[in-house]
CSV table of C-alpha atoms and ligand atoms in Angstrom, one decimal:
chain,number,residue,atom,x,y,z
A,36,MET,CA,132.9,157.5,159.4
A,37,THR,CA,130.7,160.3,158.1
A,38,ASP,CA,131.1,162.6,161.1
A,39,ALA,CA,134.9,162.8,160.6
A,40,ALA,CA,134.4,165.1,157.6
A,41,PRO,CA,135.2,168.8,158.2
A,42,GLU,CA,132.4,171.4,158.0
A,43,PRO,CA,132.2,173.0,154.5
A,44,VAL,CA,133.7,176.5,154.6
A,45,VAL,CA,130.8,179.1,154.4
A,46,LEU,CA,131.4,181.9,151.9
A,47,GLU,CA,129.1,184.8,151.9
A,48,THR,CA,130.6,187.2,149.4
A,49,VAL,CA,131.6,187.0,145.8
A,50,ALA,CA,135.1,188.1,146.8
A,51,ALA,CA,135.3,185.2,149.3
A,52,LEU,CA,134.1,182.7,146.7
A,53,ARG,CA,136.7,184.0,144.2
A,54,ALA,CA,139.5,183.8,146.7
A,55,TRP,CA,138.5,180.2,147.7
A,56,ARG,CA,138.3,179.3,144.0
A,57,ALA,CA,141.7,180.8,143.3
A,58,ALA,CA,143.2,178.8,146.2
A,59,ARG,CA,141.6,175.6,144.8
A,60,ARG,CA,143.1,176.3,141.4
A,61,ALA,CA,146.5,176.9,142.9
A,62,ALA,CA,146.2,173.5,144.6
A,63,GLY,CA,145.5,171.9,141.2
A,64,HIS,CA,141.9,171.1,142.1
A,65,ARG,CA,139.0,170.9,139.7
A,66,VAL,CA,135.9,172.6,141.2
A,67,GLY,CA,132.3,171.5,140.8
A,68,LEU,CA,129.3,173.8,141.5
A,69,VAL,CA,125.9,172.7,142.6
A,70,PRO,CA,123.4,175.6,142.5
A,71,THR,CA,120.5,175.2,144.9
A,72,MET,CA,117.9,177.2,146.9
A,73,GLY,CA,118.6,175.2,150.0
A,74,ALA,CA,116.1,173.1,152.0
A,75,LEU,CA,118.3,170.2,150.9
A,76,HIS,CA,117.2,166.7,150.4
A,77,ALA,CA,118.7,163.5,148.9
A,78,GLY,CA,118.2,164.8,145.4
A,79,HIS,CA,120.5,167.7,146.0
A,80,LEU,CA,123.0,165.5,147.8
A,81,SER,CA,123.1,163.1,144.8
A,82,LEU,CA,124.3,166.0,142.7
A,83,VAL,CA,127.1,166.7,145.1
A,84,THR,CA,128.2,163.1,145.1
A,85,GLY,CA,127.7,162.9,141.4
A,86,LEU,CA,130.4,165.5,140.9
A,87,ALA,CA,132.9,163.6,143.1
A,88,PRO,CA,134.5,161.5,140.4
A,89,GLU,CA,135.2,164.5,138.2
A,90,THR,CA,136.2,167.2,140.7
A,91,GLU,CA,138.4,167.6,143.8
A,92,ALA,CA,136.3,170.3,145.5
A,93,VAL,CA,132.5,170.8,145.3
A,94,VAL,CA,130.9,174.2,146.2
A,95,VAL,CA,127.1,174.2,146.8
A,96,SER,CA,125.4,177.6,146.4
A,97,ILE,CA,122.4,178.2,148.6
A,98,PHE,CA,120.4,181.2,147.4
A,99,VAL,CA,116.7,181.6,147.3
A,100,ASN,CA,116.7,183.7,144.2
A,101,PRO,CA,113.9,186.3,144.3
A,102,THR,CA,114.0,187.0,140.5
A,103,GLN,CA,112.8,183.6,139.6
A,104,PHE,CA,109.6,183.9,141.7
A,105,ALA,CA,106.6,185.7,140.3
A,106,PRO,CA,104.9,188.1,142.8
A,107,HIS,CA,102.2,185.5,143.7
A,108,GLU,CA,104.6,182.7,144.2
A,109,ASP,CA,106.2,181.3,147.4
A,110,PHE,CA,109.5,183.3,147.7
A,111,THR,CA,108.8,184.5,151.3
A,112,LYS,CA,107.6,181.1,152.6
A,113,TYR,CA,110.1,179.0,150.7
A,114,PRO,CA,111.6,176.7,153.3
A,115,ARG,CA,115.0,177.9,154.7
A,116,THR,CA,116.9,175.3,156.7
A,117,PHE,CA,120.5,176.5,156.6
A,118,ASP,CA,122.0,174.7,159.6
A,119,ARG,CA,120.6,171.4,158.6
A,120,ASP,CA,121.7,171.9,155.0
A,121,LEU,CA,125.2,172.6,156.3
A,122,GLU,CA,125.2,169.3,158.3
A,123,LEU,CA,124.0,167.3,155.3
A,124,LEU,CA,126.6,168.9,153.1
A,125,ARG,CA,129.3,168.0,155.6
A,126,GLU,CA,128.2,164.4,155.5
A,127,VAL,CA,128.5,164.2,151.8
A,128,GLY,CA,131.9,165.9,151.8
A,129,ALA,CA,131.1,169.3,150.1
A,130,ALA,CA,134.1,171.6,150.4
A,131,ALA,CA,132.3,174.9,150.5
A,132,VAL,CA,128.9,176.6,150.7
A,133,PHE,CA,128.3,179.9,148.9
A,134,ALA,CA,125.4,181.6,150.7
A,135,PRO,CA,125.2,185.2,149.5
A,136,THR,CA,122.6,187.8,150.6
A,137,VAL,CA,120.2,189.2,148.1
A,138,ALA,CA,122.1,192.5,148.2
A,139,GLU,CA,125.3,190.7,147.4
A,140,MET,CA,123.8,189.1,144.3
A,141,TYR,CA,121.7,192.1,143.3
A,142,PRO,CA,123.4,195.3,144.4
A,143,ASP,CA,121.7,198.7,144.1
A,144,GLY,CA,121.1,199.6,140.4
A,145,PHE,CA,121.1,196.0,139.2
A,146,ALA,CA,119.6,196.2,135.7
A,147,THR,CA,120.7,193.2,133.6
A,148,SER,CA,118.7,190.1,132.6
A,149,ILE,CA,119.3,187.3,130.1
A,150,THR,CA,116.8,187.0,127.3
A,151,LEU,CA,116.1,183.4,126.2
A,152,ASP,CA,114.7,181.5,123.3
A,153,GLY,CA,114.9,177.9,122.1
A,154,PRO,CA,114.2,175.5,125.0
A,155,ALA,CA,113.0,178.4,127.2
A,156,ARG,CA,110.1,179.1,124.8
A,157,VAL,CA,108.3,175.9,124.1
A,158,GLY,CA,105.0,176.3,125.9
A,159,LEU,CA,105.9,174.3,129.0
A,160,GLU,CA,107.1,175.9,132.3
A,161,ASP,CA,107.5,179.2,130.3
A,162,ALA,CA,103.8,179.3,129.5
A,163,PHE,CA,102.9,179.2,133.2
A,164,ARG,CA,105.9,181.0,134.8
A,165,PRO,CA,106.7,183.6,132.1
A,166,THR,CA,109.4,185.4,134.0
A,167,HIS,CA,110.9,182.3,135.7
A,168,PHE,CA,113.7,181.3,133.3
A,169,ALA,CA,115.1,184.8,132.8
A,170,GLY,CA,115.5,184.9,136.6
A,171,VAL,CA,117.1,181.4,136.7
A,172,ALA,CA,119.4,182.0,133.7
A,173,THR,CA,120.6,185.3,135.0
A,174,VAL,CA,121.4,184.0,138.5
A,175,VAL,CA,123.0,180.8,137.1
A,176,ALA,CA,125.1,182.9,134.7
A,177,LYS,CA,126.2,185.0,137.7
A,178,LEU,CA,127.1,182.0,139.8
A,179,LEU,CA,129.1,180.4,136.9
A,180,LEU,CA,131.0,183.6,136.3
A,181,GLN,CA,131.6,184.2,140.0
A,182,CYS,CA,132.9,180.7,140.6
A,183,LEU,CA,134.2,179.6,137.1
A,184,PRO,CA,133.9,175.9,138.0
A,185,GLU,CA,135.1,173.2,135.7
A,186,ARG,CA,131.8,171.4,136.1
A,187,ALA,CA,128.3,172.5,137.2
A,188,ILE,CA,125.5,170.0,137.7
A,189,PHE,CA,121.7,170.4,137.6
A,190,GLY,CA,118.9,167.9,138.2
A,191,GLU,CA,116.8,166.3,135.4
A,192,LYS,CA,113.9,166.8,137.9
A,193,ASP,CA,113.8,170.4,136.4
A,194,TYR,CA,114.3,169.1,132.8
A,195,GLN,CA,113.5,172.3,130.9
A,196,GLN,CA,115.7,174.2,133.3
A,197,LEU,CA,118.6,171.9,132.5
A,198,ALA,CA,118.0,172.4,128.8
A,199,VAL,CA,117.9,176.2,129.2
A,200,ILE,CA,121.1,176.3,131.2
A,201,ARG,CA,123.0,174.0,128.7
A,202,ARG,CA,121.9,176.3,125.9
A,203,MET,CA,122.8,179.5,127.8
A,204,ALA,CA,126.3,178.2,128.8
A,205,ARG,CA,127.0,177.2,125.2
A,206,ASP,CA,125.6,180.4,123.7
A,207,LEU,CA,127.5,182.7,126.1
A,208,ASP,CA,130.7,180.7,125.9
A,209,ILE,CA,130.8,180.2,129.6
A,210,PRO,CA,133.8,177.8,130.1
A,211,VAL,CA,132.1,175.1,132.1
A,212,THR,CA,130.8,171.6,131.4
A,213,ILE,CA,127.1,171.3,132.4
A,214,LEU,CA,126.1,167.9,133.7
A,215,GLY,CA,122.6,166.5,134.4
A,216,GLY,CA,121.8,164.3,137.4
A,217,PRO,CA,119.0,161.7,137.6
A,218,THR,CA,115.8,162.5,139.6
A,219,ILE,CA,115.9,161.0,143.1
A,220,ARG,CA,112.5,159.8,144.3
A,221,GLU,CA,110.7,158.8,147.5
A,222,ALA,CA,110.0,155.0,147.8
A,223,ASP,CA,106.5,155.6,146.4
A,224,GLY,CA,107.9,157.3,143.3
A,225,LEU,CA,107.2,161.0,144.2
A,226,ALA,CA,110.2,163.1,143.0
A,227,MET,CA,111.9,164.7,145.9
A,228,SER,CA,111.4,168.4,146.1
A,229,SER,CA,111.8,171.1,148.8
A,230,ARG,CA,108.2,172.0,148.1
A,231,ASN,CA,106.8,168.6,149.1
A,232,VAL,CA,106.7,169.8,152.7
A,233,TYR,CA,103.8,172.0,151.6
A,234,LEU,CA,101.6,168.9,150.9
A,235,SER,CA,98.9,168.0,153.4
A,236,PRO,CA,98.8,164.3,154.5
A,237,SER,CA,96.1,163.5,152.0
A,238,GLU,CA,97.8,165.4,149.2
A,239,ARG,CA,101.0,163.6,150.0
A,240,GLU,CA,99.1,160.3,149.5
A,241,THR,CA,97.8,161.4,146.1
A,242,ALA,CA,101.1,162.9,144.9
A,243,PRO,CA,102.8,159.7,143.7
A,244,VAL,CA,100.0,159.4,141.1
A,245,LEU,CA,102.0,162.0,139.1
A,246,HIS,CA,104.8,159.6,138.5
A,247,GLN,CA,102.5,156.7,137.9
A,248,VAL,CA,100.7,158.7,135.2
A,249,LEU,CA,104.1,159.6,133.6
A,250,GLN,CA,105.0,155.9,133.6
A,251,ALA,CA,101.6,154.9,132.0
A,252,ALA,CA,101.9,157.5,129.3
A,253,ALA,CA,105.5,156.4,128.5
A,254,ALA,CA,104.4,152.7,128.4
A,255,ALA,CA,101.5,153.6,126.1
A,256,VAL,CA,103.7,155.4,123.6
A,257,ARG,CA,106.2,152.6,123.7
A,258,THR,CA,103.5,150.2,122.7
A,259,GLY,CA,102.2,152.3,119.8
A,260,THR,CA,99.6,154.6,121.3
A,261,SER,CA,99.7,158.0,119.6
A,262,ILE,CA,101.2,160.9,121.4
A,263,ALA,CA,98.0,162.8,121.4
A,264,LEU,CA,96.0,159.9,122.9
A,265,ALA,CA,98.6,159.2,125.6
A,266,GLU,CA,98.6,162.9,126.6
A,267,GLY,CA,94.8,163.0,126.7
A,268,ALA,CA,94.6,159.9,128.9
A,269,ALA,CA,97.3,161.3,131.3
A,270,LEU,CA,95.4,164.5,131.6
A,271,ARG,CA,92.1,162.7,132.4
A,272,GLU,CA,93.8,160.5,135.0
A,273,LEU,CA,95.4,163.4,136.8
A,274,SER,CA,92.2,165.4,136.8
A,275,ASP,CA,90.3,162.4,138.1
A,276,HIS,CA,92.7,162.4,141.1
A,277,GLY,CA,92.2,166.0,141.8
A,278,PHE,CA,95.2,167.5,140.2
A,279,LEU,CA,94.8,170.9,138.4
A,280,VAL,CA,97.0,170.2,135.4
A,281,ASP,CA,99.1,173.0,133.9
A,282,TYR,CA,100.5,170.7,131.2
A,283,VAL,CA,101.2,167.1,130.5
A,284,ALA,CA,103.2,166.8,127.3
A,285,ILE,CA,105.3,164.4,125.3
A,286,ARG,CA,108.1,166.3,123.7
A,287,ASP,CA,111.4,165.8,121.8
A,288,ALA,CA,113.9,165.1,124.6
A,289,ALA,CA,116.6,167.3,123.2
A,290,SER,CA,114.8,170.4,121.9
A,291,LEU,CA,111.5,170.1,123.9
A,292,ALA,CA,109.7,170.9,120.7
A,293,VAL,CA,106.4,169.2,119.7
A,294,PRO,CA,107.5,165.9,118.1
A,295,ALA,CA,106.4,164.6,114.7
A,296,PRO,CA,103.6,162.1,115.1
A,297,ASP,CA,106.0,159.3,114.0
A,298,ALA,CA,108.9,160.3,116.2
A,299,ARG,CA,110.8,157.3,117.7
A,300,PRO,CA,109.9,156.7,121.4
A,301,GLU,CA,113.7,156.8,122.3
A,302,THR,CA,113.7,160.5,121.3
A,303,LEU,CA,110.8,161.5,123.6
A,304,ARG,CA,110.3,162.8,127.1
A,305,VAL,CA,107.0,163.1,129.0
A,306,LEU,CA,106.8,166.2,131.2
A,307,VAL,CA,104.1,167.3,133.7
A,308,ALA,CA,103.3,170.2,135.9
A,309,ALA,CA,100.2,170.1,138.1
A,310,ARG,CA,98.8,171.6,141.3
A,311,LEU,CA,97.6,169.7,144.3
A,312,GLY,CA,95.9,172.2,146.5
A,313,GLN,CA,98.4,175.1,147.0
A,314,THR,CA,101.4,173.0,145.9
A,315,ARG,CA,102.7,173.0,142.3
A,316,LEU,CA,104.5,169.8,141.4
A,317,ILE,CA,106.6,169.0,138.3
A,318,ASP,CA,108.1,165.8,137.1
A,319,ASN,CA,109.3,164.1,133.9
A,320,ILE,CA,110.7,160.8,132.6
A,321,ALA,CA,112.2,159.4,129.4
A,322,VAL,CA,109.7,157.5,127.3
A,323,VAL,CA,112.3,154.8,126.9
A,324,GLY,CA,114.8,154.1,129.6
B,443,LIG,P1,116.3,173.7,143.8
B,443,LIG,O1,117.0,173.9,145.2
B,443,LIG,O2,115.0,173.2,143.9
B,443,LIG,O3,116.5,175.0,143.0
B,443,LIG,O4,117.2,172.6,143.1
B,443,LIG,C1,118.6,172.7,143.0
B,443,LIG,C2,119.1,171.6,142.1
B,443,LIG,O5,118.7,170.3,142.6
B,443,LIG,C3,118.4,171.7,140.7
B,443,LIG,O6,119.4,171.4,139.7
B,443,LIG,C4,117.3,170.7,140.7
B,443,LIG,O7,117.0,170.2,139.4
B,443,LIG,C5,118.0,169.6,141.6
B,443,LIG,N1,117.0,168.7,142.1
B,443,LIG,C6,115.9,169.1,142.8
B,443,LIG,N2,115.1,168.0,143.1
B,443,LIG,C7,115.8,166.9,142.7
B,443,LIG,C8,115.6,165.5,142.7
B,443,LIG,N3,114.5,165.0,143.3
B,443,LIG,N4,116.6,164.7,142.2
B,443,LIG,C9,117.7,165.2,141.6
B,443,LIG,N5,117.9,166.6,141.5
B,443,LIG,C10,117.0,167.4,142.1
Protein backbone atom coordinates (compact mmCIF):
# COMPACT_ATOMS: atom_id res chain seq x y z
CA MET A 1 0.00 0.00 0.00
CA THR A 2 1.67 3.20 -1.14
CA ASP A 3 0.08 5.42 1.49
CA ALA A 4 1.72 3.45 4.29
CA ALA A 5 5.13 4.96 3.44
CA PRO A 6 6.34 7.64 5.86
CA GLU A 7 6.84 11.24 4.65
CA PRO A 8 10.42 11.91 3.62
CA VAL A 9 12.25 14.01 6.21
CA VAL A 10 12.69 17.57 4.92
CA LEU A 11 16.19 19.00 5.41
CA GLU A 12 16.70 22.71 4.76
CA THR A 13 20.30 23.30 5.79
CA VAL A 14 23.63 21.76 4.89
CA ALA A 15 24.15 21.02 8.59
CA ALA A 16 20.87 19.07 8.74
CA LEU A 17 21.76 17.15 5.57
CA ARG A 18 25.18 16.25 6.99
CA ALA A 19 23.66 15.10 10.30
CA TRP A 20 21.10 12.97 8.43
CA ARG A 21 23.83 11.53 6.25
CA ALA A 22 26.01 10.72 9.29
CA ALA A 23 23.10 8.90 10.91
CA ARG A 24 22.55 6.86 7.75
CA ARG A 25 26.24 5.95 7.67
CA ALA A 26 26.11 4.94 11.34
CA ALA A 27 23.17 2.68 10.48
CA GLY A 28 25.24 1.05 7.72
CA HIS A 29 23.09 2.54 4.94
CA ARG A 30 24.33 3.41 1.48
CA VAL A 31 22.90 6.76 0.41
CA GLY A 32 21.76 7.73 -3.09
CA LEU A 33 21.30 11.34 -4.23
CA VAL A 34 18.89 12.54 -6.93
CA PRO A 35 19.48 16.23 -7.71
CA THR A 36 16.39 17.97 -9.12
CA MET A 37 14.81 21.38 -9.49
CA GLY A 38 11.42 20.05 -8.32
CA ALA A 39 8.15 20.14 -10.30
CA LEU A 40 8.59 16.40 -10.24
CA HIS A 41 7.22 13.98 -12.82
CA ALA A 42 7.59 10.27 -13.56
CA GLY A 43 11.07 10.86 -15.03
CA HIS A 44 12.38 12.14 -11.71
CA LEU A 45 10.60 9.38 -9.81
CA SER A 46 12.21 6.74 -12.03
CA LEU A 47 15.60 8.00 -10.85
CA VAL A 48 14.54 7.53 -7.23
CA THR A 49 13.35 3.98 -7.86
CA GLY A 50 16.42 3.34 -10.04
CA LEU A 51 18.64 3.84 -6.99
CA ALA A 52 16.64 1.48 -4.79
CA PRO A 53 18.56 -1.72 -5.65
CA GLU A 54 21.90 -0.10 -4.82
CA THR A 55 21.14 2.08 -1.80
CA GLU A 56 19.25 1.86 1.47
CA ALA A 57 18.26 5.56 1.64
CA VAL A 58 17.58 8.03 -1.16
CA VAL A 59 17.73 11.81 -0.70
CA VAL A 60 16.21 14.00 -3.41
CA SER A 61 17.43 17.57 -3.59
CA ILE A 62 14.92 20.18 -4.75
CA PHE A 63 16.66 23.41 -5.58
CA VAL A 64 15.92 25.77 -8.46
CA ASN A 65 19.51 26.79 -9.00
CA PRO A 66 19.72 30.44 -10.10
CA THR A 67 23.29 30.18 -11.42
CA GLN A 68 22.36 27.79 -14.20
CA PHE A 69 19.78 30.17 -15.68
CA ALA A 70 20.82 33.03 -17.96
CA PRO A 71 19.18 36.41 -17.18
CA HIS A 72 16.66 36.00 -20.03
CA GLU A 73 15.69 32.45 -19.01
CA ASP A 74 12.80 31.19 -16.87
CA PHE A 75 14.25 31.17 -13.32
CA THR A 76 11.45 33.20 -11.73
CA LYS A 77 8.63 31.41 -13.53
CA TYR A 78 10.10 27.91 -13.27
CA PRO A 79 7.27 25.75 -11.81
CA ARG A 80 7.47 25.23 -8.04
CA THR A 81 5.17 22.50 -6.65
CA PHE A 82 6.82 21.53 -3.36
CA ASP A 83 3.84 19.96 -1.53
CA ARG A 84 2.96 17.77 -4.48
CA ASP A 85 6.64 16.83 -4.94
CA LEU A 86 6.79 15.70 -1.31
CA GLU A 87 3.70 13.53 -1.75
CA LEU A 88 5.12 11.90 -4.92
CA LEU A 89 8.41 11.26 -3.15
CA ARG A 90 6.60 9.67 -0.23
CA GLU A 91 4.86 7.33 -2.67
CA VAL A 92 8.17 6.14 -4.16
CA GLY A 93 9.82 5.75 -0.76
CA ALA A 94 12.40 8.55 -0.78
CA ALA A 95 13.91 8.85 2.70
CA ALA A 96 14.73 12.57 2.64
CA VAL A 97 14.32 15.79 0.70
CA PHE A 98 17.04 18.42 0.76
CA ALA A 99 15.42 21.78 0.00
CA PRO A 100 17.88 24.57 0.79
CA THR A 101 17.27 28.27 0.24
CA VAL A 102 19.34 30.22 -2.27
CA ALA A 103 21.09 31.93 0.67
CA GLU A 104 22.00 28.55 2.18
CA MET A 105 23.62 27.41 -1.08
CA TYR A 106 25.15 30.76 -2.03
CA PRO A 107 26.02 32.64 1.16
CA ASP A 108 27.17 36.26 0.99
CA GLY A 109 30.50 36.56 -0.75
CA PHE A 110 30.15 33.30 -2.72
CA ALA A 111 32.84 33.55 -5.41
CA THR A 112 33.66 30.09 -6.75
CA SER A 113 32.72 28.42 -9.99
CA ILE A 114 33.93 25.31 -11.78
CA THR A 115 35.52 25.79 -15.21
CA LEU A 116 34.76 22.99 -17.64
CA ASP A 117 36.14 21.64 -20.88
CA GLY A 118 35.73 18.31 -22.71
CA PRO A 119 32.03 17.36 -23.00
CA ALA A 120 31.05 20.83 -21.75
CA ARG A 121 32.60 22.44 -24.85
CA VAL A 122 31.36 20.61 -27.91
CA GLY A 123 29.01 23.15 -29.48
CA LEU A 124 25.70 21.70 -28.28
CA GLU A 125 23.93 23.11 -25.17
CA ASP A 126 27.10 25.06 -24.37
CA ALA A 127 26.80 27.02 -27.62
CA PHE A 128 23.27 28.21 -26.76
CA ARG A 129 23.51 28.41 -22.95
CA PRO A 130 27.14 29.46 -22.43
CA THR A 131 26.95 29.90 -18.64
CA HIS A 132 24.66 26.94 -17.97
CA PHE A 133 27.07 24.08 -17.29
CA ALA A 134 29.31 26.10 -14.96
CA GLY A 135 26.20 26.72 -12.85
CA VAL A 136 25.15 23.08 -13.02
CA ALA A 137 28.61 21.68 -12.26
CA THR A 138 29.17 24.05 -9.35
CA VAL A 139 25.85 23.27 -7.70
CA VAL A 140 26.19 19.52 -8.31
CA ALA A 141 29.72 19.55 -6.88
CA LYS A 142 28.35 21.33 -3.81
CA LEU A 143 25.50 18.83 -3.45
CA LEU A 144 27.87 15.87 -3.79
CA LEU A 145 30.26 17.28 -1.20
CA GLN A 146 27.47 18.28 1.18
CA CYS A 147 25.93 14.82 1.05
CA LEU A 148 28.81 12.49 0.09
CA PRO A 149 26.39 9.88 -1.29
CA GLU A 150 27.63 6.49 -2.46
CA ARG A 151 25.60 6.93 -5.66
CA ALA A 152 24.12 9.89 -7.53
CA ILE A 153 21.86 9.51 -10.53
CA PHE A 154 21.10 11.83 -13.46
CA GLY A 155 18.75 11.41 -16.40
CA GLU A 156 19.91 10.65 -19.94
CA LYS A 157 17.25 13.20 -20.93
CA ASP A 158 19.97 15.79 -20.24
CA TYR A 159 22.62 13.74 -22.00
CA GLN A 160 25.35 16.37 -22.21
CA GLN A 161 24.78 17.28 -18.55
CA LEU A 162 25.27 13.63 -17.57
CA ALA A 163 28.56 13.54 -19.51
CA VAL A 164 29.72 16.81 -17.91
CA ILE A 165 28.94 15.55 -14.41
CA ARG A 166 30.63 12.18 -14.95
CA ARG A 167 33.75 14.02 -16.15
CA MET A 168 33.67 16.52 -13.27
CA ALA A 169 33.24 13.85 -10.57
CA ARG A 170 36.14 11.89 -12.00
CA ASP A 171 38.39 14.92 -12.48
CA LEU A 172 37.75 16.29 -8.96
CA ASP A 173 38.02 12.83 -7.33
CA ILE A 174 34.61 13.18 -5.74
CA PRO A 175 34.05 9.75 -4.14
CA VAL A 176 30.73 8.87 -5.75
CA THR A 177 29.49 6.57 -8.50
CA ILE A 178 27.52 8.55 -11.09
CA LEU A 179 24.66 6.62 -12.69
CA GLY A 180 22.50 7.49 -15.70
CA GLY A 181 18.77 6.74 -15.91
CA PRO A 182 16.79 6.23 -19.13
CA THR A 183 14.49 8.97 -20.45
CA ILE A 184 10.86 8.53 -19.40
CA ARG A 185 8.37 9.59 -22.09
CA GLU A 186 4.70 10.39 -22.43
CA ALA A 187 2.66 7.82 -24.39
CA ASP A 188 3.15 9.85 -27.59
CA GLY A 189 6.94 9.88 -27.21
CA LEU A 190 7.45 13.38 -25.79
CA ALA A 191 10.20 13.26 -23.16
CA MET A 192 8.77 14.23 -19.79
CA SER A 193 9.99 17.63 -18.61
CA SER A 194 8.95 20.11 -15.96
CA ARG A 195 8.91 22.68 -18.77
CA ASN A 196 6.24 20.82 -20.80
CA VAL A 197 3.59 22.71 -18.78
CA TYR A 198 4.60 25.83 -20.72
CA LEU A 199 3.36 24.32 -24.02
CA SER A 200 0.05 25.58 -25.40
CA PRO A 201 -2.42 22.85 -26.47
CA SER A 202 -1.39 23.14 -30.12
CA GLU A 203 2.33 23.18 -29.26
CA ARG A 204 1.77 20.11 -27.10
CA GLU A 205 0.27 18.37 -30.15
CA THR A 206 3.32 19.21 -32.24
CA ALA A 207 5.92 18.44 -29.55
CA PRO A 208 6.13 14.62 -30.12
CA VAL A 209 7.52 15.35 -33.60
CA LEU A 210 10.83 16.00 -31.82
CA HIS A 211 11.13 12.36 -30.80
CA GLN A 212 9.84 11.13 -34.16
CA VAL A 213 12.53 13.13 -35.96
CA LEU A 214 15.21 11.67 -33.68
CA GLN A 215 13.96 8.18 -34.45
CA ALA A 216 13.93 8.87 -38.19
CA ALA A 217 17.48 10.26 -38.09
CA ALA A 218 18.71 7.23 -36.11
CA ALA A 219 17.00 4.83 -38.53
CA ALA A 220 18.52 6.65 -41.51
CA VAL A 221 22.05 6.36 -40.09
CA ARG A 222 21.51 2.70 -39.23
CA THR A 223 20.59 2.01 -42.86
CA GLY A 224 23.63 3.78 -44.28
CA THR A 225 22.58 7.41 -44.77
CA SER A 226 25.48 9.75 -44.05
CA ILE A 227 25.50 11.69 -40.80
CA ALA A 228 25.38 15.01 -42.64
CA LEU A 229 22.35 14.01 -44.73
CA ALA A 230 20.50 12.62 -41.71
CA GLU A 231 21.14 15.82 -39.75
CA GLY A 232 19.98 17.94 -42.69
CA ALA A 233 16.75 15.98 -43.13
CA ALA A 234 16.01 16.22 -39.40
CA LEU A 235 16.56 19.99 -39.42
CA ARG A 236 14.19 20.45 -42.37
CA GLU A 237 11.51 18.25 -40.83
CA LEU A 238 11.60 20.15 -37.55
CA SER A 239 11.55 23.53 -39.27
CA ASP A 240 8.58 22.42 -41.40
CA HIS A 241 6.68 21.68 -38.16
CA GLY A 242 7.39 25.13 -36.77
CA PHE A 243 10.30 24.36 -34.47
CA LEU A 244 13.12 26.91 -34.20
CA VAL A 245 16.05 24.54 -34.06
CA ASP A 246 19.13 25.36 -31.95
CA TYR A 247 20.87 22.16 -33.04
CA VAL A 248 20.17 18.67 -34.27
CA ALA A 249 23.41 16.74 -34.22
CA ILE A 250 24.71 13.20 -34.42
CA ARG A 251 27.70 12.85 -32.12
CA ASP A 252 30.03 10.31 -30.56
CA ALA A 253 28.00 9.01 -27.61
CA ALA A 254 30.94 8.99 -25.20
CA SER A 255 32.82 12.22 -25.98
CA LEU A 256 30.03 14.13 -27.78
CA ALA A 257 32.66 15.10 -30.38
CA VAL A 258 31.82 15.27 -34.09
CA PRO A 259 32.23 11.66 -35.28
CA ALA A 260 34.30 10.47 -38.18
CA PRO A 261 32.11 10.01 -41.31
CA ASP A 262 32.61 6.22 -41.09
CA ALA A 263 31.85 5.92 -37.35
CA ARG A 264 29.93 2.79 -36.41
CA PRO A 265 26.23 3.51 -35.66
CA GLU A 266 26.55 1.79 -32.24
CA THR A 267 28.91 4.58 -31.11
CA LEU A 268 26.53 7.43 -31.98
CA ARG A 269 23.87 9.53 -30.26
CA VAL A 270 21.47 11.96 -31.90
CA LEU A 271 20.71 15.08 -29.89
CA VAL A 272 18.32 17.96 -30.44
CA ALA A 273 17.33 21.28 -28.90
CA ALA A 274 14.52 23.30 -30.44
CA ARG A 275 12.02 25.92 -29.45
CA LEU A 276 8.27 25.70 -29.90
CA GLY A 277 6.91 29.16 -29.18
CA GLN A 278 8.40 30.22 -25.84
CA THR A 279 9.36 26.71 -24.77
CA ARG A 280 12.79 25.20 -25.36
CA LEU A 281 12.73 21.40 -25.60
CA ILE A 282 15.69 19.01 -25.63
CA ASP A 283 15.86 15.30 -26.33
CA ASN A 284 18.26 12.62 -27.50
CA ILE A 285 18.39 8.91 -28.34
CA ALA A 286 20.99 6.29 -29.14
CA VAL A 287 21.34 5.64 -32.87
CA VAL A 288 21.29 1.91 -32.08
CA GLY A 289 19.34 0.54 -29.13
P1 LIG B 1 15.57 18.78 -13.51
O1 LIG B 1 14.67 18.84 -12.32
O2 LIG B 1 14.90 19.07 -14.80
O3 LIG B 1 16.86 19.52 -13.29
O4 LIG B 1 15.98 17.26 -13.64
C1 LIG B 1 16.49 16.54 -12.54
C2 LIG B 1 17.00 15.21 -13.03
O5 LIG B 1 15.93 14.48 -13.62
C3 LIG B 1 18.09 15.34 -14.09
O6 LIG B 1 19.07 14.35 -13.86
C4 LIG B 1 17.32 15.09 -15.37
O7 LIG B 1 18.13 14.57 -16.40
C5 LIG B 1 16.32 14.05 -14.90
N1 LIG B 1 15.17 13.99 -15.81
C6 LIG B 1 14.43 15.04 -16.27
N2 LIG B 1 13.48 14.61 -17.13
C7 LIG B 1 13.62 13.26 -17.22
C8 LIG B 1 12.95 12.23 -17.93
N3 LIG B 1 11.94 12.51 -18.75
N4 LIG B 1 13.36 10.94 -17.77
C9 LIG B 1 14.39 10.65 -16.93
N5 LIG B 1 15.07 11.58 -16.22
C10 LIG B 1 14.69 12.86 -16.35
